[in-house]
mmCIF file of C-alpha atoms in Angstrom:
data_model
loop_
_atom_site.group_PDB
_atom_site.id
_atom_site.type_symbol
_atom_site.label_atom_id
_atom_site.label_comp_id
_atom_site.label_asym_id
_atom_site.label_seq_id
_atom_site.Cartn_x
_atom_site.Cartn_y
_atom_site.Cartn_z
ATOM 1 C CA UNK A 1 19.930 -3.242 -21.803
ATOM 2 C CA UNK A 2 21.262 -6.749 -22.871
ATOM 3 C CA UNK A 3 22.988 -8.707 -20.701
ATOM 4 C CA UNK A 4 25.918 -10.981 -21.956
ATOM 5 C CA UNK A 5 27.105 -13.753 -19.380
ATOM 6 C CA UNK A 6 30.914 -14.388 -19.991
ATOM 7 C CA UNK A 7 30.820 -17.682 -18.774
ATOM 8 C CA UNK A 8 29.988 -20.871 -20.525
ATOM 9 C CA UNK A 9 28.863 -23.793 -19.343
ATOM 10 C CA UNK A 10 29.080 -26.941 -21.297
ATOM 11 C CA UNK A 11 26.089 -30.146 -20.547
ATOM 12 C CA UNK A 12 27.473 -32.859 -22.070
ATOM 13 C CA UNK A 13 25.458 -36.596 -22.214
ATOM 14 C CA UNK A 14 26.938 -38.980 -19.869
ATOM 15 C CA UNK A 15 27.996 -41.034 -22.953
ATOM 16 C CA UNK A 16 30.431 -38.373 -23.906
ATOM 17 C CA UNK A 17 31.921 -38.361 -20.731
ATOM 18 C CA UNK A 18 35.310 -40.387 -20.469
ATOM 19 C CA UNK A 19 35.029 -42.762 -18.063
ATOM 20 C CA UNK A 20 37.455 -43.065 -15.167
ATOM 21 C CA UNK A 21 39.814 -45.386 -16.883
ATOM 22 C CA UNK A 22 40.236 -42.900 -19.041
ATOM 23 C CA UNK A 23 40.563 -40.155 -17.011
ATOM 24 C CA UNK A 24 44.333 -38.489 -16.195
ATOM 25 C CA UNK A 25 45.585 -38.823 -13.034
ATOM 26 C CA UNK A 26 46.716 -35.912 -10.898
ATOM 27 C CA UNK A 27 48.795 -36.926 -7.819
ATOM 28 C CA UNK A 28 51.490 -35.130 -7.848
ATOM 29 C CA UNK A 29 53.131 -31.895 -8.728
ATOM 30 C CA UNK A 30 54.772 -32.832 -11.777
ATOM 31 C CA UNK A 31 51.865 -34.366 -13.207
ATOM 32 C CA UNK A 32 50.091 -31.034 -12.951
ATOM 33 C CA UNK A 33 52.596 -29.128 -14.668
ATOM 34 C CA UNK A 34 52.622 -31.583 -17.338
ATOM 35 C CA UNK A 35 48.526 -31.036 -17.325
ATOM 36 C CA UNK A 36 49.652 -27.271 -17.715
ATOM 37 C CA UNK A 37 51.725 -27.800 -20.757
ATOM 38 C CA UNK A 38 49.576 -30.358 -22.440
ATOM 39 C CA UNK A 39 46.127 -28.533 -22.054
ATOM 40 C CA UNK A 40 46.983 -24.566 -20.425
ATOM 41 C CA UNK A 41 49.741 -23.096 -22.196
ATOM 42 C CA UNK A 42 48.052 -24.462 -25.732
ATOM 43 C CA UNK A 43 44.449 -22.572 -25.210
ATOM 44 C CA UNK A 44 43.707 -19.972 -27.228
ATOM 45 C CA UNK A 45 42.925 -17.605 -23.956
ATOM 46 C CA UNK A 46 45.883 -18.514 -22.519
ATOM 47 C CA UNK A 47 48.656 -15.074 -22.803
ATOM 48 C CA UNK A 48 52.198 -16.480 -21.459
ATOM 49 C CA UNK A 49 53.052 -12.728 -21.182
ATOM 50 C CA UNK A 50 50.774 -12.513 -17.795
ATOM 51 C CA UNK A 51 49.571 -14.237 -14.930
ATOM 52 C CA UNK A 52 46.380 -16.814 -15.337
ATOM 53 C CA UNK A 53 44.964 -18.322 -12.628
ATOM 54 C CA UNK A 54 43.533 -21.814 -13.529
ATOM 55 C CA UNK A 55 41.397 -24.287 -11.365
ATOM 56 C CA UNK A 56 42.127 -28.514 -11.775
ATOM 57 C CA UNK A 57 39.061 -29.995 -10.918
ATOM 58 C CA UNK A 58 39.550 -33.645 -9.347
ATOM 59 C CA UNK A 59 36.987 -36.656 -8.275
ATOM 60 C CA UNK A 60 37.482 -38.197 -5.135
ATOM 61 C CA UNK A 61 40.403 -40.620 -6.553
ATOM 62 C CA UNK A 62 42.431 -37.364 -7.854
ATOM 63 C CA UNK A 63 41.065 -38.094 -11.722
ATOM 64 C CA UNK A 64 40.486 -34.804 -13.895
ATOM 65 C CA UNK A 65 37.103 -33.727 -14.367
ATOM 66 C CA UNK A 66 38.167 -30.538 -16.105
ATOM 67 C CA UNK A 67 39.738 -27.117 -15.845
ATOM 68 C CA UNK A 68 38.676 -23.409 -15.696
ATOM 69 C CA UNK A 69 40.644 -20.646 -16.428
ATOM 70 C CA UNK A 70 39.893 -18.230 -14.199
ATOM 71 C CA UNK A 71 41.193 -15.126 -14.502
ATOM 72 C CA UNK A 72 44.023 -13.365 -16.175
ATOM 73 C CA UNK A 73 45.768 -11.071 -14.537
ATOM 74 C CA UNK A 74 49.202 -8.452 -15.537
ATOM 75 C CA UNK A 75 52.495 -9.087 -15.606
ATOM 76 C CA UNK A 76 53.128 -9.701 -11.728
ATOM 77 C CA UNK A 77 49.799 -9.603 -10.081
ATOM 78 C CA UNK A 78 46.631 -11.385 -10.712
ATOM 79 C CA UNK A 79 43.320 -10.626 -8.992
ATOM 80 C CA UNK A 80 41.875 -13.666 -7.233
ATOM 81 C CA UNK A 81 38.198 -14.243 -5.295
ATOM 82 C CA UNK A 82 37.377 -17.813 -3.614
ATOM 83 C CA UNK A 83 33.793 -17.310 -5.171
ATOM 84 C CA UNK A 84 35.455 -17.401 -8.526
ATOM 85 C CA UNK A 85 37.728 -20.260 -7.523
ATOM 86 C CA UNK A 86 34.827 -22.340 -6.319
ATOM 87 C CA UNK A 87 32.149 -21.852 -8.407
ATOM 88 C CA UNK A 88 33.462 -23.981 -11.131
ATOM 89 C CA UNK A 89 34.269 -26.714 -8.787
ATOM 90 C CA UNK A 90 30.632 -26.703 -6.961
ATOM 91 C CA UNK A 91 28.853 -26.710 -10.633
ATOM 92 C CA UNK A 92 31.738 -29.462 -11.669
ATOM 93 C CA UNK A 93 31.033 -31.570 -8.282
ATOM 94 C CA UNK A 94 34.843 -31.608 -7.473
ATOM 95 C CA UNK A 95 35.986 -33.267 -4.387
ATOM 96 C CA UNK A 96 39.430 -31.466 -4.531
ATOM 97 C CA UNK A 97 40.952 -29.230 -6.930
ATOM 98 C CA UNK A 98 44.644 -27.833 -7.384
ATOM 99 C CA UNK A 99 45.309 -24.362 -7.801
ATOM 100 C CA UNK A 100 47.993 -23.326 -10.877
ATOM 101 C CA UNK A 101 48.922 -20.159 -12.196
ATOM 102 C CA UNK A 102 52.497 -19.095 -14.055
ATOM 103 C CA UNK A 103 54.987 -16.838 -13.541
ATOM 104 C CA UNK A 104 55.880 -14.883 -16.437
ATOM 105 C CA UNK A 105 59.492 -14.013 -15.528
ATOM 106 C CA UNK A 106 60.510 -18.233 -15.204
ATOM 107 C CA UNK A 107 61.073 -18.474 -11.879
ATOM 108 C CA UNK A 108 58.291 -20.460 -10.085
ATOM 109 C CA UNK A 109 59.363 -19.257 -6.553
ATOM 110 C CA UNK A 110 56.082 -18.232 -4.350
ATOM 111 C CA UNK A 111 55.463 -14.816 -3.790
ATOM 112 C CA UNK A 112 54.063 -13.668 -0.306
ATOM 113 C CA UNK A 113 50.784 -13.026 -1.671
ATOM 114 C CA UNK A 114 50.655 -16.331 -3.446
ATOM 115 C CA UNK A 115 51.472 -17.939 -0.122
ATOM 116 C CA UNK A 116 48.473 -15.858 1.342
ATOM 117 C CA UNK A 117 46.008 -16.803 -1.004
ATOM 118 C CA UNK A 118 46.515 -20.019 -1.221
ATOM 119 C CA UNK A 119 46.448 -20.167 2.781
ATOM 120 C CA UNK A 120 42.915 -18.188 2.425
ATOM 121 C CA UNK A 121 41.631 -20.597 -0.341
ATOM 122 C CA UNK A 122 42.583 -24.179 1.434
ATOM 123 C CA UNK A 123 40.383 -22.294 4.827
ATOM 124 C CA UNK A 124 37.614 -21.595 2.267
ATOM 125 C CA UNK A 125 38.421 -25.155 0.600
ATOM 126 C CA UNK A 126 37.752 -26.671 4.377
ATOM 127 C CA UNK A 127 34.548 -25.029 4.863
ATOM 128 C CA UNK A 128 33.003 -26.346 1.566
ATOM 129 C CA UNK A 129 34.269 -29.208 1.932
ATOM 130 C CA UNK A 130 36.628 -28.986 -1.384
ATOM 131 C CA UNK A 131 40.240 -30.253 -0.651
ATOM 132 C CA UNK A 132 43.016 -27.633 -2.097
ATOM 133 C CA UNK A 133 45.779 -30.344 -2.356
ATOM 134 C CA UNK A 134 48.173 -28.312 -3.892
ATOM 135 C CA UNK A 135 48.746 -24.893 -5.495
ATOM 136 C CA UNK A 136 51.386 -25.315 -8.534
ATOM 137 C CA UNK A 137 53.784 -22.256 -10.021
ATOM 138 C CA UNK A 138 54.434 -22.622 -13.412
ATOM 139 C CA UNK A 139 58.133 -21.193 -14.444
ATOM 140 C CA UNK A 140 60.207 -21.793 -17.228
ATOM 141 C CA UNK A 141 60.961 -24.689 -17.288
ATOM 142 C CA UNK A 142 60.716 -25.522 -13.726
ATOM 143 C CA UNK A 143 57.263 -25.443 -11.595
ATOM 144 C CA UNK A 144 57.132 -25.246 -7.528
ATOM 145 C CA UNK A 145 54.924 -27.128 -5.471
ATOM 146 C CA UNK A 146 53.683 -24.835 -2.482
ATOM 147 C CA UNK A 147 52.713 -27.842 -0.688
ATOM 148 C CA UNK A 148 55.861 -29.692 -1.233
ATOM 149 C CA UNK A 149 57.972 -26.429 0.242
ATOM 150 C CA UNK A 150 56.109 -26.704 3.167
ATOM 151 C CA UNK A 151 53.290 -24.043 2.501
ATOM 152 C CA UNK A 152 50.107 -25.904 4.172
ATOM 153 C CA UNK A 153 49.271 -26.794 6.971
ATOM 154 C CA UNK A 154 49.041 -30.152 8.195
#
């Protein structure tokens, strides 16, 4: 039997690394939908047609260490675990990350179940010590900010 790991994992010398200067900045929602655009809806992986789940990973001073797509899901429902949604961030040393997925039909208004699971990810956030500072709906073209419509809790 051969066993095929999925994932990838990339070790990269800390020369390669960009340095913080260099790093983009995510603070606010906007700036993670532009993330989205730039990086997200250009990957290969990436199928506008359904729901992906993706995982901005942040240093303590909200700078981008990376992303991971994490899974893709059907039209209107996607399939989410916190061990998936954390793993990348423990291996990546991320002090917070923001949650993003899209919304194939444009409209970026929160379903009940993404209000759920994001409330279940920022408790699993807390006990790992992770921050979830903000879970972003892509639309087209607008995005929604679940923390901006009043989604977490203080």
């Amino acid at each position: 039997m051969k066993l095929i790991n999925p994932k990838e994992f990339k070790v990269m010398a800390l020369r390669d690394c960009p340095v913080p200067s260099d790093m983009l900045v995510c603070e606010r929602p906007q700036q993670a939908a532009d993330y989205w655009r730039l990086h997200i809806a250009t990957a290969p992986q990436f199928n506008p047609e359904c729901e992906c789940l993706v995982v901005l990973m942040l240093n303590t001073r909200n700078r981008v260490k990376g992303h991971q797509l994490i899974t893709i899901g059907t039209m209107d429902t996607i399939l989410v675990h916190q061990r998936e949604v954390f793993r990348c961030a423990i291996i990546a040393a991320a002090a917070k990350i923001v949650l993003m997925h899209n919304h194939p039909s444009g409209e970026p208004v929160p379903s009940e179940a993404d209000i759920k699971v994001t409330r279940d990810l920022i408790r699993a956030g807390q006990l790992l010590k992770i921050e979830v500072i903000d879970h972003v709906i892509i639309g087209n073209p607008n995005h929604s900010s679940l923390r901006e419509l009043g989604y977490f809790y203080s």
